[in-house]
C-alpha positions as a printed Julia matrix, in Angstrom:
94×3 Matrix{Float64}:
 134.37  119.53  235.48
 132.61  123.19  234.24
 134.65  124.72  236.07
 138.03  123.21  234.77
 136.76  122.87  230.88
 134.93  125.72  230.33
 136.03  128.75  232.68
 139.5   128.31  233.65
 141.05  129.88  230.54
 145.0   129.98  228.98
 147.18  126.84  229.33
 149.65  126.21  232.64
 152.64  125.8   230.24
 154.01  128.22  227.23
 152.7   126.89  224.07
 154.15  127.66  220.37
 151.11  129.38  219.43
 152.04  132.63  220.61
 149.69  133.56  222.66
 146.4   132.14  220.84
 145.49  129.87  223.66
 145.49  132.54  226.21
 141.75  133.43  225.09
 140.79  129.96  225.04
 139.07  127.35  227.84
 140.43  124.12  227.48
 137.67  122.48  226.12
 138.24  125.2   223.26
 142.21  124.29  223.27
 141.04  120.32  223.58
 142.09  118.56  220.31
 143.07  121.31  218.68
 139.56  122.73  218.18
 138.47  119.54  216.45
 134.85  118.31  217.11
 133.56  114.72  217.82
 136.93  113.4   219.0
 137.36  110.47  221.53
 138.02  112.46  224.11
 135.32  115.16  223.56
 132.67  112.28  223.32
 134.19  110.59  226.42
 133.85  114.15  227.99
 130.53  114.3   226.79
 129.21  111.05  227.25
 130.23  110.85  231.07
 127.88  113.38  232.41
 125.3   111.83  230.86
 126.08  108.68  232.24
 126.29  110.46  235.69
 122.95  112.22  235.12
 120.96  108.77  233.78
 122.47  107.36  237.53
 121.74  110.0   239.91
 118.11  110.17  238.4
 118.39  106.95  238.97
 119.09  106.38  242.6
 116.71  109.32  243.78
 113.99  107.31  242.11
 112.99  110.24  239.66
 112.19  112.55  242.54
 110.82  115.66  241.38
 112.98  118.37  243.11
 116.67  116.58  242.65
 115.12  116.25  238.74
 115.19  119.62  237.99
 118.57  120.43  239.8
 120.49  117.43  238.34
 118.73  118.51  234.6
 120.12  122.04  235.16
 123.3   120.7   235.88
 123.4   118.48  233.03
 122.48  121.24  230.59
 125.38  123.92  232.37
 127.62  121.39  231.39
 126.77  120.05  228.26
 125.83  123.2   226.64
 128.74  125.01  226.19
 130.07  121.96  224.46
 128.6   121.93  221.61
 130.29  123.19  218.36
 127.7   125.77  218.26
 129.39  127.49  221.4
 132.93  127.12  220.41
 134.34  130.5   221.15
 131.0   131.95  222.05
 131.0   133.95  225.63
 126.86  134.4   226.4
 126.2   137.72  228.05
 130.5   138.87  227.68
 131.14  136.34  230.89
 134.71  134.87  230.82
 135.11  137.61  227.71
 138.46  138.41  228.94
């Protein structure tokens, strides 16, 4: 899911925008930029779901914790409407 929202960048089809979307992950291109939609908080939502039930099932252990927490926050991060547009460090600049 990170890897298909928030690095893959441009669109797979030619788009009316002329060339504006090119720049743009598709959780940037999602909803035409607009925040708090259904399908951003489905988006959202679902990792945390996922998160809640793999803590779940490894009954809290300390080690899978901290990796499934990173995970969670790699993904969740970068979708809030903080980061819209924002590259940390110049990755995926270009």
């Amino acid at each position: 899911m990170y890897l298909f929202l928030h690095t893959v960048k441009g669109t797979p089809f030619e788009t009316p925008d002329q060339g504006k979307a090119r720049l743009l992950t598709h959780w940037e291109q999602m909803d035409y930029g607009i925040q708090f939609t259904a399908s951003r908080k489905f988006l959202t939502i679902s990792p945390i779901v996922l998160y809640l039930l793999a803590s779940f099932y490894t009954k809290y252990d300390v080690t899978h914790f901290f990796i499934n927490t990173s995970s969670l926050l790699s993904v969740l991060l970068p979708k809030l409407p903080q980061f819209h547009g924002v590259r940390i460090f110049g990755i995926n600049k270009y």
